[in-house]
Amino acid sequence: MEKIWNNAKFIYTEFRNYFDASKNPWGSRVPYVNQHCEIVDNNGLPMFWSDFDIVSDEKTELIFSALGIVDIYINGKRVGNDEMKPGWTNYNKRALYYVYDVSKYIHEGKNRILAVVSAGWYSGRIVQSTYGANPPAFIANIVHGGKSILVTDENWDATVGGPVRLADIWDGEYCDATENGYDEISTVGFVPKKVRKA
């Protein structure tokens, strides 16, 4: 499993007056890339996305984890039926990961993956800084035909927004139905406001 993550990096956004983002909970094992999108109350959740090309009809897997809770969308569809992924763990020791067969979500040509990240058990209202000083983060690898074709790195785009304006495992979600939905944002060609490169 370690080889799969060799080139992947956790990507995250900055929390204003919230964390010292210079520390990685796992030392130098997995690098962090700061997307420099400031999160303030009620302006949405961190979103990370990347477009990628598929040239053949082969099995495609998504391997991912998060410090916090993550929902994944590919080409306008939410991936999987699991909720509150990747679940609680002792983040000082480990991060849980998922492997999904995402072949049915992709097609030949250009595709888009979108990750929406919230604080969850990692850094929610009640557990702020319990597991260190890093903001919620996301890491992923897409494997197509047995080869890694996309990993999280500084080439992903990021912004803060979407219909969920604020989310916490203790306080629930605040939604604004007038905002673009994640199904729309995860469609190739859609450009959210305030896009940042790593």
PDB file of N, CA and C in Angstrom, residues 150-192:
ATOM      1  N   LEU A 150      -3.652   9.660 -11.468  1.00  0.00           N
ATOM      2  CA  LEU A 150      -3.898  10.963 -10.841  1.00  0.00           C
ATOM      3  C   LEU A 150      -3.746  10.836  -9.337  1.00  0.00           C
ATOM      4  N   VAL A 151      -2.944  11.719  -8.748  1.00  0.00           N
ATOM      5  CA  VAL A 151      -2.819  11.786  -7.290  1.00  0.00           C
ATOM      6  C   VAL A 151      -3.054  13.233  -6.857  1.00  0.00           C
ATOM      7  N   THR A 152      -3.430  13.406  -5.605  1.00  0.00           N
ATOM      8  CA  THR A 152      -3.585  14.761  -5.081  1.00  0.00           C
ATOM      9  C   THR A 152      -2.215  15.422  -4.997  1.00  0.00           C
ATOM     10  N   ASP A 153      -2.129  16.619  -5.545  1.00  0.00           N
ATOM     11  CA  ASP A 153      -0.882  17.382  -5.508  1.00  0.00           C
ATOM     12  C   ASP A 153      -1.204  18.853  -5.751  1.00  0.00           C
ATOM     13  N   GLU A 154      -0.166  19.651  -5.969  1.00  0.00           N
ATOM     14  CA  GLU A 154      -0.356  21.092  -6.126  1.00  0.00           C
ATOM     15  C   GLU A 154      -1.053  21.468  -7.432  1.00  0.00           C
ATOM     16  N   ASN A 155      -1.316  20.520  -8.312  1.00  0.00           N
ATOM     17  CA  ASN A 155      -2.003  20.811  -9.569  1.00  0.00           C
ATOM     18  C   ASN A 155      -3.524  20.790  -9.450  1.00  0.00           C
ATOM     19  N   TRP A 156      -4.043  20.338  -8.314  1.00  0.00           N
ATOM     20  CA  TRP A 156      -5.492  20.342  -8.114  1.00  0.00           C
ATOM     21  C   TRP A 156      -5.959  21.772  -7.881  1.00  0.00           C
ATOM     22  N   ASP A 157      -7.202  22.035  -8.249  1.00  0.00           N
ATOM     23  CA  ASP A 157      -7.818  23.329  -7.968  1.00  0.00           C
ATOM     24  C   ASP A 157      -8.544  23.256  -6.634  1.00  0.00           C
ATOM     25  N   ALA A 158      -8.765  24.417  -6.031  1.00  0.00           N
ATOM     26  CA  ALA A 158      -9.443  24.455  -4.730  1.00  0.00           C
ATOM     27  C   ALA A 158     -10.244  25.739  -4.600  1.00  0.00           C
ATOM     28  N   THR A 159     -11.292  25.650  -3.834  1.00  0.00           N
ATOM     29  CA  THR A 159     -12.062  26.825  -3.449  1.00  0.00           C
ATOM     30  C   THR A 159     -12.874  26.463  -2.215  1.00  0.00           C
ATOM     31  N   VAL A 160     -13.553  27.434  -1.688  1.00  0.00           N
ATOM     32  CA  VAL A 160     -14.474  27.218  -0.580  1.00  0.00           C
ATOM     33  C   VAL A 160     -15.840  27.658  -1.076  1.00  0.00           C
ATOM     34  N   GLY A 161     -16.846  26.818  -0.890  1.00  0.00           N
ATOM     35  CA  GLY A 161     -18.178  27.172  -1.366  1.00  0.00           C
ATOM     36  C   GLY A 161     -19.092  25.967  -1.390  1.00  0.00           C
ATOM     37  N   GLY A 162     -20.037  25.976  -2.331  1.00  0.00           N
ATOM     38  CA  GLY A 162     -20.999  24.893  -2.454  1.00  0.00           C
ATOM     39  C   GLY A 162     -22.229  25.117  -1.600  1.00  0.00           C
ATOM     40  N   PRO A 163     -23.212  24.228  -1.722  1.00  0.00           N
ATOM     41  CA  PRO A 163     -24.476  24.410  -1.012  1.00  0.00           C
ATOM     42  C   PRO A 163     -24.387  24.207   0.498  1.00  0.00           C
ATOM     43  N   VAL A 164     -23.460  23.369   0.965  1.00  0.00           N
ATOM     44  CA  VAL A 164     -23.298  23.192   2.414  1.00  0.00           C
ATOM     45  C   VAL A 164     -22.395  24.319   2.896  1.00  0.00           C
ATOM     46  N   ARG A 165     -22.956  25.238   3.650  1.00  0.00           N
ATOM     47  CA  ARG A 165     -22.221  26.427   4.063  1.00  0.00           C
ATOM     48  C   ARG A 165     -21.390  26.199   5.311  1.00  0.00           C
ATOM     49  N   LEU A 166     -21.818  25.276   6.162  1.00  0.00           N
ATOM     50  CA  LEU A 166     -21.124  24.961   7.407  1.00  0.00           C
ATOM     51  C   LEU A 166     -21.517  23.547   7.799  1.00  0.00           C
ATOM     52  N   ALA A 167     -20.565  22.743   8.265  1.00  0.00           N
ATOM     53  CA  ALA A 167     -20.873  21.365   8.662  1.00  0.00           C
ATOM     54  C   ALA A 167     -20.041  20.983   9.874  1.00  0.00           C
ATOM     55  N   ASP A 168     -20.686  20.337  10.819  1.00  0.00           N
ATOM     56  CA  ASP A 168     -20.006  19.845  12.009  1.00  0.00           C
ATOM     57  C   ASP A 168     -20.742  18.588  12.460  1.00  0.00           C
ATOM     58  N   ILE A 169     -20.007  17.570  12.918  1.00  0.00           N
ATOM     59  CA  ILE A 169     -20.681  16.322  13.303  1.00  0.00           C
ATOM     60  C   ILE A 169     -21.593  16.510  14.497  1.00  0.00           C
ATOM     61  N   TRP A 170     -21.376  17.542  15.293  1.00  0.00           N
ATOM     62  CA  TRP A 170     -22.222  17.780  16.461  1.00  0.00           C
ATOM     63  C   TRP A 170     -23.367  18.738  16.149  1.00  0.00           C
ATOM     64  N   ASP A 171     -23.156  19.672  15.249  1.00  0.00           N
ATOM     65  CA  ASP A 171     -24.144  20.713  14.980  1.00  0.00           C
ATOM     66  C   ASP A 171     -24.908  20.525  13.675  1.00  0.00           C
ATOM     67  N   GLY A 172     -24.567  19.518  12.894  1.00  0.00           N
ATOM     68  CA  GLY A 172     -25.252  19.281  11.628  1.00  0.00           C
ATOM     69  C   GLY A 172     -24.741  20.178  10.514  1.00  0.00           C
ATOM     70  N   GLU A 173     -25.576  20.356   9.487  1.00  0.00           N
ATOM     71  CA  GLU A 173     -25.204  21.137   8.319  1.00  0.00           C
ATOM     72  C   GLU A 173     -26.129  22.336   8.152  1.00  0.00           C
ATOM     73  N   TYR A 174     -25.556  23.411   7.629  1.00  0.00           N
ATOM     74  CA  TYR A 174     -26.330  24.561   7.194  1.00  0.00           C
ATOM     75  C   TYR A 174     -26.210  24.601   5.679  1.00  0.00           C
ATOM     76  N   CYS A 175     -27.341  24.548   4.982  1.00  0.00           N
ATOM     77  CA  CYS A 175     -27.338  24.490   3.522  1.00  0.00           C
ATOM     78  C   CYS A 175     -28.004  25.718   2.919  1.00  0.00           C
ATOM     79  N   ASP A 176     -27.524  26.096   1.743  1.00  0.00           N
ATOM     80  CA  ASP A 176     -28.108  27.184   0.971  1.00  0.00           C
ATOM     81  C   ASP A 176     -28.416  26.634  -0.416  1.00  0.00           C
ATOM     82  N   ALA A 177     -29.684  26.364  -0.690  1.00  0.00           N
ATOM     83  CA  ALA A 177     -30.096  25.740  -1.947  1.00  0.00           C
ATOM     84  C   ALA A 177     -29.918  26.654  -3.154  1.00  0.00           C
ATOM     85  N   THR A 178     -29.594  27.929  -2.937  1.00  0.00           N
ATOM     86  CA  THR A 178     -29.367  28.820  -4.073  1.00  0.00           C
ATOM     87  C   THR A 178     -27.951  28.694  -4.628  1.00  0.00           C
ATOM     88  N   GLU A 179     -27.062  28.016  -3.892  1.00  0.00           N
ATOM     89  CA  GLU A 179     -25.688  27.813  -4.355  1.00  0.00           C
ATOM     90  C   GLU A 179     -25.638  26.648  -5.340  1.00  0.00           C
ATOM     91  N   ASN A 180     -24.602  26.629  -6.194  1.00  0.00           N
ATOM     92  CA  ASN A 180     -24.421  25.520  -7.128  1.00  0.00           C
ATOM     93  C   ASN A 180     -24.255  24.222  -6.367  1.00  0.00           C
ATOM     94  N   GLY A 181     -24.899  23.154  -6.840  1.00  0.00           N
ATOM     95  CA  GLY A 181     -24.789  21.847  -6.203  1.00  0.00           C
ATOM     96  C   GLY A 181     -23.485  21.158  -6.551  1.00  0.00           C
ATOM     97  N   TYR A 182     -23.097  20.187  -5.731  1.00  0.00           N
ATOM     98  CA  TYR A 182     -21.852  19.464  -5.974  1.00  0.00           C
ATOM     99  C   TYR A 182     -21.917  18.665  -7.266  1.00  0.00           C
ATOM    100  N   ASP A 183     -23.124  18.231  -7.665  1.00  0.00           N
ATOM    101  CA  ASP A 183     -23.254  17.525  -8.937  1.00  0.00           C
ATOM    102  C   ASP A 183     -22.878  18.446 -10.096  1.00  0.00           C
ATOM    103  N   GLU A 184     -23.235  19.709 -10.018  1.00  0.00           N
ATOM    104  CA  GLU A 184     -22.889  20.674 -11.056  1.00  0.00           C
ATOM    105  C   GLU A 184     -21.404  21.040 -11.003  1.00  0.00           C
ATOM    106  N   ILE A 185     -20.892  21.272  -9.803  1.00  0.00           N
ATOM    107  CA  ILE A 185     -19.489  21.659  -9.637  1.00  0.00           C
ATOM    108  C   ILE A 185     -18.554  20.551 -10.116  1.00  0.00           C
ATOM    109  N   SER A 186     -18.983  19.290  -9.981  1.00  0.00           N
ATOM    110  CA  SER A 186     -18.121  18.166 -10.365  1.00  0.00           C
ATOM    111  C   SER A 186     -18.263  17.797 -11.838  1.00  0.00           C
ATOM    112  N   THR A 187     -18.862  18.672 -12.638  1.00  0.00           N
ATOM    113  CA  THR A 187     -19.008  18.439 -14.069  1.00  0.00           C
ATOM    114  C   THR A 187     -17.883  19.159 -14.808  1.00  0.00           C
ATOM    115  N   VAL A 188     -17.243  18.459 -15.747  1.00  0.00           N
ATOM    116  CA  VAL A 188     -16.148  19.047 -16.520  1.00  0.00           C
ATOM    117  C   VAL A 188     -16.627  20.338 -17.172  1.00  0.00           C
ATOM    118  N   GLY A 189     -15.816  21.381 -17.054  1.00  0.00           N
ATOM    119  CA  GLY A 189     -16.130  22.662 -17.664  1.00  0.00           C
ATOM    120  C   GLY A 189     -16.715  23.683 -16.703  1.00  0.00           C
ATOM    121  N   PHE A 190     -17.315  23.227 -15.599  1.00  0.00           N
ATOM    122  CA  PHE A 190     -17.860  24.172 -14.623  1.00  0.00           C
ATOM    123  C   PHE A 190     -16.712  24.804 -13.849  1.00  0.00           C
ATOM    124  N   VAL A 191     -16.736  26.125 -13.706  1.00  0.00           N
ATOM    125  CA  VAL A 191     -15.680  26.829 -12.971  1.00  0.00           C
ATOM    126  C   VAL A 191     -16.305  27.553 -11.785  1.00  0.00           C
ATOM    127  N   PRO A 192     -16.076  27.051 -10.555  1.00  0.00           N
ATOM    128  CA  PRO A 192     -16.585  27.745  -9.362  1.00  0.00           C
ATOM    129  C   PRO A 192     -15.902  29.096  -9.181  1.00  0.00           C
TER     130      PRO A 192
END
